[in-house]
Backbone as a chain_set.jsonl record, in Angstrom:
{"seq": "MSESFAKWQECCPEVTRDRDLIDGPKRTLIGRLVAAHAKRQAAWPLLLWGPAGVGKTCAALCLLDYANANRKVFPGWRPAYITAGEWVAVMTAAKLGQYEPSGCRGPISESDLWHWWTVSSVICLDEIGARDKVSDTHYEIVKMSLDRRQGQPLVLVSNLGPTELSRVYDDRIASRMAGGTVVKFVGQDRRVSK", "coords": {"N": [[7.343, -7.388, 14.504], [8.136, -3.965, 14.813], [5.782, -1.257, 14.642], [6.996, 1.026, 13.852], [8.278, 0.771, 11.501], [6.507, 1.301, 9.456], [6.464, 3.599, 7.22], [4.536, 5.367, 6.378], [3.325, 6.517, 8.571], [5.085, 8.544, 9.244], [4.625, 10.276, 7.195], [2.106, 11.057, 7.63], [0.12, 13.563, 8.808], [-1.363, 15.004, 11.842], [-3.989, 15.617, 11.139], [-5.954, 14.032, 8.764], [-5.45, 13.734, 5.194], [-7.451, 15.549, 2.902], [-9.798, 14.12, 0.816], [-10.862, 15.649, -1.178], [-8.82, 16.943, -2.369], [-8.07, 15.469, -4.511], [-8.815, 15.366, -7.936], [-12.199, 15.328, -9.252], [-13.006, 13.148, -11.221], [-10.864, 11.282, -10.86], [-11.0, 10.814, -8.13], [-13.495, 9.589, -7.995], [-12.969, 7.26, -9.487], [-10.992, 6.014, -7.882], [-12.519, 5.703, -5.606], [-14.369, 3.836, -6.539], [-12.667, 1.663, -6.868], [-11.995, 1.149, -4.189], [-14.551, 0.476, -3.221], [-15.0, -1.826, -4.764], [-12.969, -3.374, -3.727], [-13.918, -3.768, -1.134], [-15.938, -5.537, -1.681], [-14.489, -7.646, -2.427], [-13.658, -7.689, -5.101], [-11.765, -6.193, -6.385], [-9.364, -4.817, -8.669], [-6.196, -5.038, -8.255], [-2.687, -4.256, -8.683], [-2.967, -0.686, -7.958], [-1.949, 1.58, -10.176], [-0.623, 4.685, -10.222], [0.231, 7.21, -12.316], [2.172, 9.791, -13.941], [3.292, 13.186, -14.687], [5.629, 14.976, -12.526], [4.432, 16.409, -9.478], [1.626, 16.496, -9.823], [-0.184, 15.374, -8.09], [-0.156, 12.625, -7.504], [1.124, 11.156, -5.372], [-0.163, 12.395, -3.238], [-2.808, 11.516, -3.679], [-2.418, 8.772, -3.268], [-1.677, 8.773, -0.558], [-4.032, 9.763, 0.555], [-5.652, 7.553, 0.117], [-4.357, 5.728, 1.817], [-4.854, 7.004, 4.247], [-7.639, 6.693, 4.326], [-7.803, 3.887, 4.4], [-6.607, 3.404, 6.883], [-8.474, 4.538, 8.58], [-10.641, 2.938, 8.141], [-10.702, 0.106, 9.069], [-12.197, -2.218, 8.885], [-12.798, -2.492, 6.242], [-10.249, -2.53, 5.137], [-8.563, -4.755, 6.427], [-5.855, -5.838, 8.543], [-2.271, -5.35, 9.02], [-1.193, -2.016, 9.786], [-1.628, 0.585, 7.266], [0.978, 1.334, 4.886], [3.669, 3.37, 3.693], [6.292, 3.652, 1.429], [9.257, 4.401, -0.392], [10.438, 3.053, -3.516], [13.231, 2.937, -3.669], [13.955, 3.131, -0.925], [12.753, 0.766, 0.029], [14.182, -1.228, -1.327], [16.72, -0.74, -0.243], [16.223, -1.295, 2.483], [15.462, -4.022, 2.362], [17.822, -5.103, 1.348], [19.635, -4.522, 3.412], [18.433, -6.043, 5.441], [18.757, -8.605, 4.442], [21.448, -8.881, 4.822], [21.507, -8.952, 7.526], [21.542, -6.542, 8.833], [19.549, -4.684, 9.352], [18.031, -2.594, 11.501], [15.486, -1.056, 12.621], [14.408, 1.905, 14.425], [13.07, 1.437, 17.669], [12.867, -1.284, 17.628], [13.886, -4.497, 18.847], [16.834, -5.695, 18.256], [18.055, -6.947, 15.043], [15.946, -6.922, 12.111], [14.727, -9.559, 10.235], [14.974, -10.729, 6.809], [12.855, -12.442, 6.175], [10.981, -11.634, 8.087], [10.403, -9.069, 7.134], [9.236, -9.699, 4.641], [7.003, -11.002, 5.57], [5.675, -8.88, 6.892], [5.212, -7.336, 4.616], [3.319, -8.872, 3.253], [1.121, -8.996, 5.012], [0.259, -6.43, 5.555], [-2.316, -3.962, 5.437], [-2.692, -2.196, 3.252], [-0.321, -1.063, 0.906], [1.788, 1.548, -0.184], [3.971, 1.944, -2.754], [6.223, 4.107, -3.717], [7.784, 6.328, -6.143], [8.564, 4.643, -8.266], [10.712, 3.434, -10.738], [12.473, 5.617, -10.715], [14.971, 6.018, -11.652], [17.009, 5.719, -14.645], [18.005, 3.186, -15.068], [17.97, 0.048, -13.325], [19.436, -1.866, -10.695], [20.348, -5.386, -10.593], [19.621, -6.42, -8.106], [17.717, -4.53, -7.215], [15.779, -4.901, -9.219], [15.001, -7.626, -8.764], [13.968, -7.492, -6.138], [11.814, -5.703, -6.459], [10.267, -7.187, -8.29], [9.697, -9.526, -6.773], [8.279, -8.271, -4.742], [5.982, -7.348, -6.05], [4.909, -9.807, -6.864], [4.392, -11.013, -4.373], [2.369, -9.446, -3.359], [0.266, -9.865, -4.981], [-3.009, -9.425, -6.074], [-3.655, -8.225, -3.69], [-4.218, -5.137, -1.843], [-2.276, -2.723, -3.248], [-0.551, 0.16, -3.958], [1.014, 1.767, -6.531], [3.287, 4.267, -7.426], [4.414, 6.427, -9.908], [6.422, 8.445, -12.097], [6.533, 7.51, -14.564], [4.911, 5.905, -17.298], [3.307, 2.734, -18.215], [4.657, 1.826, -20.623], [7.145, 3.148, -20.508], [8.022, 2.152, -18.059], [8.476, -0.489, -18.748], [10.794, -0.231, -20.182], [12.633, 0.572, -18.229], [12.511, -1.513, -16.351], [11.348, -4.327, -17.299], [9.199, -6.071, -19.645], [7.8, -7.988, -18.151], [7.668, -7.029, -15.486], [6.47, -4.517, -15.923], [4.015, -5.379, -16.913], [2.947, -6.636, -14.646], [2.725, -4.409, -12.966], [0.864, -2.834, -14.324], [-1.291, -4.47, -14.368], [-3.598, -4.232, -12.882], [-5.458, -1.631, -11.901], [-5.072, 1.294, -13.716], [-4.192, 4.638, -13.524], [-3.832, 7.639, -15.082], [-2.31, 10.663, -14.313], [-2.629, 14.075, -15.033], [-1.725, 17.501, -15.789], [-0.571, 20.616, -14.337], [2.469, 21.12, -12.512], [1.853, 21.248, -9.198], [3.472, 22.164, -7.188], [5.189, 24.001, -8.358], [3.447, 25.9, -9.385], [2.516, 27.27, -7.196]], "CA": [[8.037, -6.233, 13.982], [7.599, -2.709, 15.33], [5.039, -0.448, 13.687], [7.803, 2.175, 13.445], [8.73, 0.563, 10.134], [5.512, 1.812, 8.511], [6.872, 4.965, 6.917], [3.367, 6.209, 6.168], [3.059, 7.274, 9.782], [5.897, 9.751, 9.213], [4.042, 11.151, 6.183], [0.723, 11.325, 7.997], [-0.028, 14.578, 9.858], [-2.443, 14.753, 12.806], [-5.24, 15.673, 10.394], [-5.809, 13.266, 7.531], [-5.577, 14.487, 3.956], [-8.811, 15.682, 2.392], [-9.941, 13.483, -0.489], [-11.239, 16.659, -2.165], [-7.605, 17.37, -3.056], [-7.982, 14.682, -5.737], [-9.883, 15.855, -8.815], [-13.418, 14.533, -9.228], [-12.996, 11.854, -11.919], [-9.905, 10.346, -10.249], [-11.552, 10.468, -6.818], [-14.569, 8.624, -8.262], [-12.358, 6.003, -9.91], [-10.355, 5.404, -6.71], [-13.639, 5.285, -4.754], [-14.9, 2.581, -7.101], [-11.702, 0.609, -6.554], [-12.168, 0.838, -2.77], [-15.824, -0.247, -3.099], [-14.789, -3.163, -5.33], [-12.139, -4.101, -2.768], [-14.779, -4.169, -0.02], [-16.703, -6.694, -2.166], [-13.465, -8.609, -2.861], [-13.67, -7.728, -6.561], [-10.884, -5.133, -6.87], [-8.237, -5.14, -9.548], [-4.954, -4.45, -7.742], [-2.358, -3.005, -7.999], [-3.392, 0.598, -8.49], [-0.778, 2.308, -10.678], [-0.844, 6.111, -10.427], [1.413, 7.714, -13.014], [2.068, 11.086, -14.596], [4.43, 14.054, -14.387], [5.861, 15.389, -11.136], [3.663, 17.487, -8.884], [0.214, 16.544, -10.216], [-1.026, 14.85, -7.024], [-0.165, 11.156, -7.425], [1.442, 10.721, -4.012], [-1.252, 12.891, -2.392], [-3.933, 10.584, -3.85], [-2.049, 7.514, -2.614], [-1.728, 8.98, 0.884], [-5.451, 9.843, 0.905], [-6.131, 6.173, 0.182], [-3.819, 5.149, 3.05], [-5.634, 7.594, 5.344], [-8.945, 6.03, 4.316], [-7.601, 2.505, 4.852], [-6.324, 3.428, 8.309], [-9.706, 4.883, 9.284], [-11.667, 1.94, 7.828], [-10.013, -1.171, 9.249], [-13.05, -3.347, 8.5], [-12.663, -2.606, 4.785], [-8.847, -2.862, 4.89], [-8.018, -5.39, 7.63], [-4.443, -6.22, 8.509], [-1.306, -4.417, 9.594], [-1.437, -0.624, 9.386], [-1.17, 0.973, 5.928], [2.389, 1.722, 4.878], [4.206, 4.115, 2.556], [7.744, 3.57, 1.311], [9.708, 4.554, -1.78], [11.092, 1.852, -4.047], [14.636, 2.98, -3.262], [14.029, 2.792, 0.505], [12.388, -0.635, 0.194], [15.322, -2.029, -1.784], [17.79, -0.573, 0.748], [15.816, -2.01, 3.696], [15.539, -5.461, 2.098], [19.238, -5.458, 1.202], [20.218, -4.516, 4.761], [17.882, -7.187, 6.178], [19.393, -9.814, 3.911], [22.785, -8.917, 5.428], [21.361, -8.957, 8.984], [21.933, -5.224, 9.315], [18.436, -3.74, 9.392], [17.529, -2.414, 12.858], [14.75, 0.214, 12.738], [14.235, 2.381, 15.796], [11.94, 0.844, 18.368], [12.907, -2.748, 17.524], [14.965, -5.135, 19.616], [17.626, -6.546, 17.377], [17.816, -6.793, 13.609], [14.759, -7.492, 11.477], [15.174, -10.472, 9.18], [14.338, -10.623, 5.501], [11.563, -13.134, 6.225], [10.068, -10.769, 8.846], [9.963, -8.002, 6.239], [8.298, -10.25, 3.661], [5.747, -11.238, 6.293], [5.061, -7.557, 7.03], [4.777, -6.922, 3.279], [2.124, -9.617, 2.834], [-0.018, -8.842, 5.925], [-0.16, -5.036, 5.672], [-3.631, -3.771, 4.823], [-2.436, -1.601, 1.937], [1.031, -0.503, 0.846], [2.108, 2.431, -1.301], [5.372, 1.91, -3.178], [6.355, 5.354, -4.48], [9.014, 6.586, -6.899], [8.919, 3.487, -9.1], [11.389, 3.842, -11.97], [13.035, 6.96, -10.544], [16.257, 6.038, -12.366], [16.938, 5.148, -15.996], [18.333, 1.76, -14.978], [17.941, -0.488, -11.97], [20.373, -2.971, -10.482], [19.723, -6.709, -10.527], [19.01, -6.538, -6.78], [16.506, -3.713, -7.24], [14.828, -5.6, -10.095], [14.481, -8.831, -8.102], [13.151, -7.118, -4.975], [10.552, -5.158, -6.962], [9.497, -8.299, -8.873], [9.188, -10.337, -5.658], [7.294, -7.448, -4.027], [4.747, -7.392, -6.837], [4.38, -11.174, -6.806], [3.901, -11.332, -3.025], [1.163, -8.651, -3.071], [-0.684, -10.1, -6.07], [-4.404, -9.455, -5.649], [-3.828, -7.481, -2.445], [-4.119, -3.698, -2.057], [-0.937, -2.18, -3.47], [-0.577, 1.374, -4.761], [2.307, 2.059, -7.132], [3.32, 5.649, -7.888], [5.552, 6.613, -10.804], [6.357, 9.471, -13.13], [6.598, 6.782, -15.826], [3.788, 5.06, -17.671], [3.65, 1.33, -18.431], [5.649, 1.641, -21.689], [8.449, 3.585, -19.991], [8.422, 1.215, -17.006], [9.011, -1.702, -19.379], [12.186, 0.052, -20.583], [13.463, 0.624, -17.021], [12.526, -2.865, -15.778], [11.115, -5.14, -18.481], [7.77, -6.265, -19.899], [7.179, -8.784, -17.084], [7.362, -6.162, -14.349], [5.497, -3.518, -16.37], [2.733, -6.066, -17.002], [2.459, -6.81, -13.272], [2.357, -3.093, -12.432], [-0.315, -2.326, -15.034], [-2.262, -5.55, -14.425], [-4.792, -3.942, -12.093], [-6.101, -0.382, -12.298], [-4.064, 2.287, -14.099], [-4.737, 5.992, -13.568], [-2.852, 8.633, -15.532], [-2.519, 12.014, -13.796], [-2.132, 15.131, -15.923], [-1.852, 18.827, -15.209], [0.645, 21.353, -14.039], [3.132, 20.836, -11.24], [1.24, 22.075, -8.164], [4.532, 22.766, -6.369], [5.743, 25.134, -9.1], [2.414, 26.906, -9.621], [2.142, 27.951, -5.949]], "C": [[7.36, -4.968, 14.509], [6.844, -1.955, 14.241], [5.845, 0.756, 13.235], [8.317, 2.008, 12.021], [7.783, 1.188, 9.119], [5.758, 3.297, 8.272], [5.689, 5.909, 6.734], [3.068, 7.049, 7.393], [3.866, 8.569, 9.811], [5.335, 10.756, 8.214], [2.674, 11.657, 6.605], [0.65, 12.375, 9.101], [-1.163, 14.205, 10.801], [-3.807, 14.722, 12.107], [-5.034, 14.925, 9.078], [-6.012, 14.163, 6.322], [-7.022, 14.459, 3.47], [-8.887, 15.068, 0.997], [-10.372, 14.467, -1.574], [-10.018, 17.236, -2.88], [-7.416, 16.61, -4.378], [-9.101, 15.146, -6.657], [-11.002, 14.827, -8.942], [-13.369, 13.191, -9.931], [-12.046, 10.83, -11.295], [-10.402, 9.898, -8.874], [-12.657, 9.42, -6.981], [-13.991, 7.269, -8.623], [-11.72, 5.276, -8.723], [-11.434, 4.935, -5.733], [-14.255, 3.979, -5.228], [-13.97, 1.417, -6.79], [-11.845, 0.186, -5.094], [-13.459, 0.045, -2.56], [-15.699, -1.667, -3.64], [-13.952, -4.011, -4.385], [-12.995, -4.614, -1.611], [-15.623, -5.39, -0.397], [-15.791, -7.826, -2.642], [-13.455, -8.796, -4.374], [-12.688, -6.725, -7.166], [-9.771, -5.667, -7.76], [-7.009, -4.377, -9.053], [-3.792, -4.972, -8.575], [-3.021, -1.799, -8.677], [-2.122, 1.339, -8.886], [-1.194, 3.739, -10.97], [0.395, 6.661, -11.111], [1.117, 9.036, -13.705], [3.239, 11.953, -14.181], [4.505, 14.433, -12.908], [4.888, 16.482, -10.728], [2.19, 17.55, -9.222], [-0.707, 15.853, -9.215], [-1.071, 13.34, -6.876], [0.072, 10.673, -5.995], [0.364, 11.188, -3.048], [-2.449, 11.951, -2.477], [-3.649, 9.266, -3.143], [-2.146, 7.654, -1.096], [-3.164, 9.163, 1.37], [-6.042, 8.439, 1.028], [-5.621, 5.479, 1.442], [-4.556, 5.698, 4.263], [-6.986, 6.899, 5.465], [-8.82, 4.608, 4.863], [-7.354, 2.451, 6.356], [-7.592, 3.695, 9.116], [-10.795, 3.831, 9.1], [-11.065, 0.538, 7.866], [-10.876, -2.373, 8.89], [-12.977, -3.576, 6.995], [-11.253, -3.061, 4.424], [-8.24, -3.483, 6.147], [-6.536, -5.74, 7.446], [-3.578, -5.18, 9.187], [-1.568, -3.028, 9.057], [-0.976, -0.359, 7.951], [0.27, 1.467, 5.988], [2.752, 2.437, 3.587], [5.725, 3.947, 2.572], [8.107, 3.785, -0.157], [10.39, 3.261, -2.222], [12.556, 1.805, -3.622], [14.83, 2.611, -1.802], [13.757, 1.308, 0.723], [13.535, -1.546, -0.22], [16.458, -1.933, -0.762], [17.478, -1.352, 2.026], [15.952, -3.512, 3.494], [16.99, -5.927, 1.967], [19.91, -5.515, 2.569], [19.717, -5.715, 5.568], [18.52, -8.487, 5.73], [20.788, -10.0, 4.533], [22.723, -8.943, 6.958], [21.668, -7.621, 9.613], [20.793, -4.216, 9.348], [17.845, -3.72, 10.784], [16.791, -1.085, 12.954], [14.585, 0.611, 14.193], [12.987, 1.752, 16.403], [11.914, -0.673, 18.312], [14.066, -3.282, 18.347], [15.688, -6.092, 18.708], [17.256, -6.366, 15.919], [16.529, -7.483, 13.161], [15.239, -8.354, 10.315], [14.416, -10.214, 7.879], [12.957, -11.297, 5.527], [10.539, -12.339, 7.035], [9.52, -9.651, 7.955], [8.99, -8.52, 5.2], [6.956, -10.559, 4.326], [4.982, -9.926, 6.445], [4.466, -7.115, 5.695], [3.465, -7.618, 2.891], [0.916, -9.395, 3.745], [-0.453, -7.391, 6.124], [-1.462, -4.831, 4.913], [-3.518, -3.188, 3.423], [-1.057, -0.96, 1.996], [1.119, 0.404, -0.366], [3.607, 2.343, -1.547], [5.552, 3.061, -4.161], [7.701, 5.394, -5.21], [9.509, 5.356, -7.649], [9.582, 4.01, -10.367], [11.97, 5.235, -11.887], [14.384, 7.113, -11.246], [16.084, 5.407, -13.74], [17.193, 3.65, -16.012], [18.226, 1.331, -13.526], [18.928, -1.647, -11.885], [19.616, -4.297, -10.491], [19.01, -6.901, -9.192], [17.693, -5.767, -6.732], [15.423, -4.415, -8.062], [14.185, -6.779, -9.372], [13.586, -8.493, -6.92], [11.81, -6.557, -5.428], [9.683, -6.273, -7.535], [8.886, -9.168, -7.767], [8.112, -9.577, -4.887], [5.953, -7.461, -4.744], [4.103, -8.77, -6.747], [3.764, -11.485, -5.443], [2.684, -10.512, -2.616], [0.097, -8.872, -4.141], [-2.103, -10.235, -5.523], [-4.693, -8.716, -4.362], [-3.684, -5.988, -2.722], [-2.673, -3.202, -2.094], [-1.082, -0.985, -4.392], [0.847, 1.647, -5.229], [2.253, 3.476, -7.693], [4.586, 5.851, -8.706], [5.333, 7.817, -11.704], [6.305, 8.819, -14.503], [5.341, 5.961, -16.054], [4.243, 3.64, -17.933], [4.714, 1.095, -19.508], [7.044, 2.024, -21.206], [8.944, 2.653, -18.89], [8.996, -0.072, -17.6], [10.431, -1.476, -19.871], [13.12, 0.064, -19.376], [13.605, -0.768, -16.407], [12.501, -3.867, -16.93], [9.608, -5.347, -18.62], [7.079, -7.041, -18.782], [6.774, -7.909, -15.909], [6.327, -5.108, -14.744], [4.1, -4.132, -16.453], [2.129, -6.269, -15.616], [1.968, -5.482, -12.703], [1.065, -2.572, -13.053], [-1.445, -3.343, -15.066], [-3.533, -5.324, -13.628], [-5.509, -2.734, -12.648], [-5.009, 0.646, -12.561], [-4.749, 3.642, -14.215], [-3.621, 6.943, -13.96], [-3.252, 9.999, -14.979], [-1.922, 13.006, -14.791], [-2.292, 16.454, -15.212], [-0.517, 19.465, -14.969], [1.176, 20.955, -12.672], [2.575, 21.799, -10.178], [2.289, 22.756, -7.281], [5.072, 24.028, -7.033], [4.712, 26.241, -9.232], [1.987, 27.657, -8.372], [2.709, 29.356, -5.896]], "O": [[6.136, -4.922, 14.633], [7.213, -2.004, 13.067], [5.423, 1.454, 12.314], [8.744, 2.979, 11.396], [8.212, 1.567, 8.029], [5.305, 4.142, 9.044], [5.827, 7.119, 6.916], [2.604, 8.183, 7.267], [3.399, 9.579, 10.336], [5.544, 11.96, 8.366], [2.142, 12.587, 5.999], [1.075, 12.109, 10.225], [-1.848, 13.204, 10.588], [-4.668, 13.907, 12.44], [-4.056, 15.159, 8.368], [-6.656, 15.208, 6.406], [-7.719, 13.455, 3.616], [-8.131, 15.45, 0.103], [-10.262, 14.162, -2.762], [-10.159, 17.938, -3.881], [-6.684, 17.063, -5.257], [-10.235, 15.307, -6.203], [-10.791, 13.628, -8.765], [-13.663, 12.172, -9.306], [-12.378, 9.648, -11.208], [-10.241, 8.736, -8.5], [-12.744, 8.476, -6.195], [-14.458, 6.241, -8.131], [-11.887, 4.066, -8.572], [-11.285, 3.89, -5.1], [-14.619, 3.122, -4.422], [-14.426, 0.315, -6.483], [-11.82, -1.007, -4.792], [-13.474, -0.937, -1.817], [-16.229, -2.607, -3.048], [-14.182, -5.212, -4.247], [-12.828, -5.748, -1.161], [-15.984, -6.186, 0.47], [-16.255, -8.828, -3.186], [-13.27, -9.906, -4.873], [-12.776, -6.435, -8.359], [-9.312, -6.801, -7.618], [-6.813, -3.211, -9.395], [-3.906, -6.062, -9.136], [-3.547, -1.881, -9.786], [-1.31, 1.687, -8.028], [-2.015, 3.987, -11.853], [1.492, 6.592, -10.557], [-0.031, 9.355, -14.011], [4.092, 11.515, -13.409], [3.557, 14.231, -12.149], [4.557, 17.365, -11.519], [1.546, 18.56, -8.94], [-1.907, 15.753, -9.468], [-1.947, 12.821, -6.184], [-0.701, 9.87, -5.473], [0.007, 10.454, -2.127], [-3.045, 11.622, -1.452], [-4.53, 8.704, -2.493], [-2.643, 6.752, -0.421], [-3.486, 8.759, 2.487], [-6.835, 8.168, 1.931], [-6.36, 4.724, 2.073], [-4.852, 4.957, 5.2], [-7.424, 6.559, 6.563], [-9.628, 4.178, 5.686], [-7.842, 1.545, 7.03], [-7.767, 3.147, 10.205], [-11.779, 3.835, 9.839], [-10.936, -0.127, 6.838], [-10.342, -3.448, 8.617], [-13.081, -4.71, 6.526], [-11.072, -3.876, 3.52], [-7.486, -2.821, 6.86], [-6.053, -5.911, 6.327], [-4.07, -4.257, 9.836], [-2.119, -2.885, 7.965], [-0.041, -1.001, 7.472], [0.722, 1.96, 7.021], [2.206, 2.142, 2.523], [6.36, 4.086, 3.618], [7.357, 3.398, -1.053], [10.858, 2.479, -1.395], [13.063, 0.745, -3.256], [15.752, 1.87, -1.463], [14.446, 0.659, 1.511], [13.828, -2.528, 0.462], [17.091, -2.942, -0.449], [18.362, -1.996, 2.591], [16.495, -4.207, 4.354], [17.341, -7.015, 2.423], [20.666, -6.444, 2.855], [20.489, -6.335, 6.298], [18.791, -9.368, 6.546], [21.243, -11.124, 4.74], [23.762, -8.956, 7.618], [22.016, -7.553, 10.792], [21.041, -3.011, 9.371], [17.229, -4.694, 11.217], [17.393, -0.079, 13.329], [14.615, -0.236, 15.086], [11.977, 1.563, 15.724], [11.023, -1.293, 18.894], [15.088, -2.617, 18.521], [15.197, -7.185, 18.426], [16.264, -5.713, 15.595], [16.09, -8.476, 13.742], [16.063, -7.92, 9.51], [13.366, -9.571, 7.861], [12.0, -10.77, 4.959], [9.352, -12.362, 6.711], [8.334, -9.324, 8.009], [8.005, -7.846, 4.899], [5.901, -10.397, 3.713], [3.786, -9.863, 6.162], [3.356, -6.586, 5.645], [2.601, -7.004, 2.266], [-0.216, -9.585, 3.301], [-1.448, -7.146, 6.805], [-1.688, -5.45, 3.872], [-4.193, -3.652, 2.504], [-0.673, -0.385, 3.015], [0.601, 0.086, -1.436], [4.411, 2.631, -0.66], [5.089, 2.994, -5.299], [8.611, 4.613, -4.934], [10.704, 5.061, -7.669], [9.068, 4.931, -11.002], [11.967, 5.966, -12.877], [14.876, 8.23, -11.409], [15.138, 4.655, -13.975], [16.668, 2.93, -16.861], [18.372, 2.142, -12.611], [19.212, -2.315, -12.878], [18.389, -4.32, -10.407], [17.923, -7.475, -9.145], [16.679, -6.285, -6.266], [14.275, -4.505, -7.628], [12.961, -6.915, -9.369], [12.556, -9.136, -6.719], [10.775, -6.892, -4.852], [8.478, -6.298, -7.288], [7.703, -9.505, -7.819], [7.139, -10.176, -4.428], [4.906, -7.574, -4.107], [2.889, -8.884, -6.574], [2.729, -12.147, -5.366], [2.028, -10.842, -1.628], [-0.883, -8.128, -4.192], [-2.369, -11.044, -4.634], [-5.854, -8.586, -3.973], [-3.091, -5.605, -3.73], [-1.953, -3.258, -1.097], [-1.66, -1.09, -5.473], [1.769, 1.746, -4.419], [1.285, 3.846, -8.358], [5.684, 5.501, -8.274], [4.199, 8.164, -12.032], [6.059, 9.496, -15.501], [4.778, 5.393, -15.119], [5.44, 3.357, -17.882], [5.589, 0.248, -19.326], [8.012, 1.308, -21.463], [10.143, 2.389, -18.791], [9.899, -0.675, -17.021], [11.204, -2.429, -19.97], [14.265, -0.377, -19.473], [14.697, -1.156, -15.991], [13.553, -4.209, -17.471], [8.833, -4.853, -17.801], [5.91, -6.794, -18.489], [5.662, -8.032, -15.394], [5.402, -4.837, -13.979], [3.114, -3.483, -16.103], [0.925, -6.09, -15.434], [0.931, -5.426, -12.041], [0.262, -1.935, -12.371], [-2.46, -3.111, -15.723], [-4.454, -6.139, -13.69], [-6.098, -2.79, -13.728], [-4.125, 0.848, -11.729], [-5.754, 3.784, -14.911], [-2.602, 7.047, -13.276], [-4.389, 10.439, -15.152], [-0.833, 12.786, -15.321], [-2.919, 16.527, -14.156], [0.529, 18.936, -15.344], [0.43, 20.515, -11.797], [2.795, 23.008, -10.25], [2.023, 23.806, -6.696], [5.378, 25.009, -6.355], [5.072, 27.418, -9.195], [1.182, 28.585, -8.458], [2.494, 30.073, -4.919]]}, "num_chains": 1, "name": "protein.A"}
């Protein structure tokens, strides 16, 4: 599969994000998770949740930048960023034989995508629970995605906490999402306060 699928590359500028953008306590906690991962003792997934604009996605992208620069700590396919909605759309198109990302020769199969999902060094799945309800297809793809990355580096980003996620999905999915390390972000929307 072509590396053009890894959406993180589109989010990643020439200069990597500065980890100092993450406040001290959260930076320390994420640093501990990375150190635990290097010793094969990490509790994944990492669920970053809180209101819009408080730096959740920025923190996730800083972690992807770190993983990309430290391939010995995070071996495997390049880090990747994708929203839950995009991932469901890509998987649905692949299931129908209609997913052809630029730079690839011919359609990418569903099994190719699942392989990519399991061998990537770290994946960020953003905008989890962006809608009040999810379709059966969305539910199944998210559940399978969590199951196939169990114990592997996976960063989940949501405006919703575990209790709210259980209302959008159910207790099984919320339990999987919160089964590793959970970090609540608070503060004012940095986009609005500029």
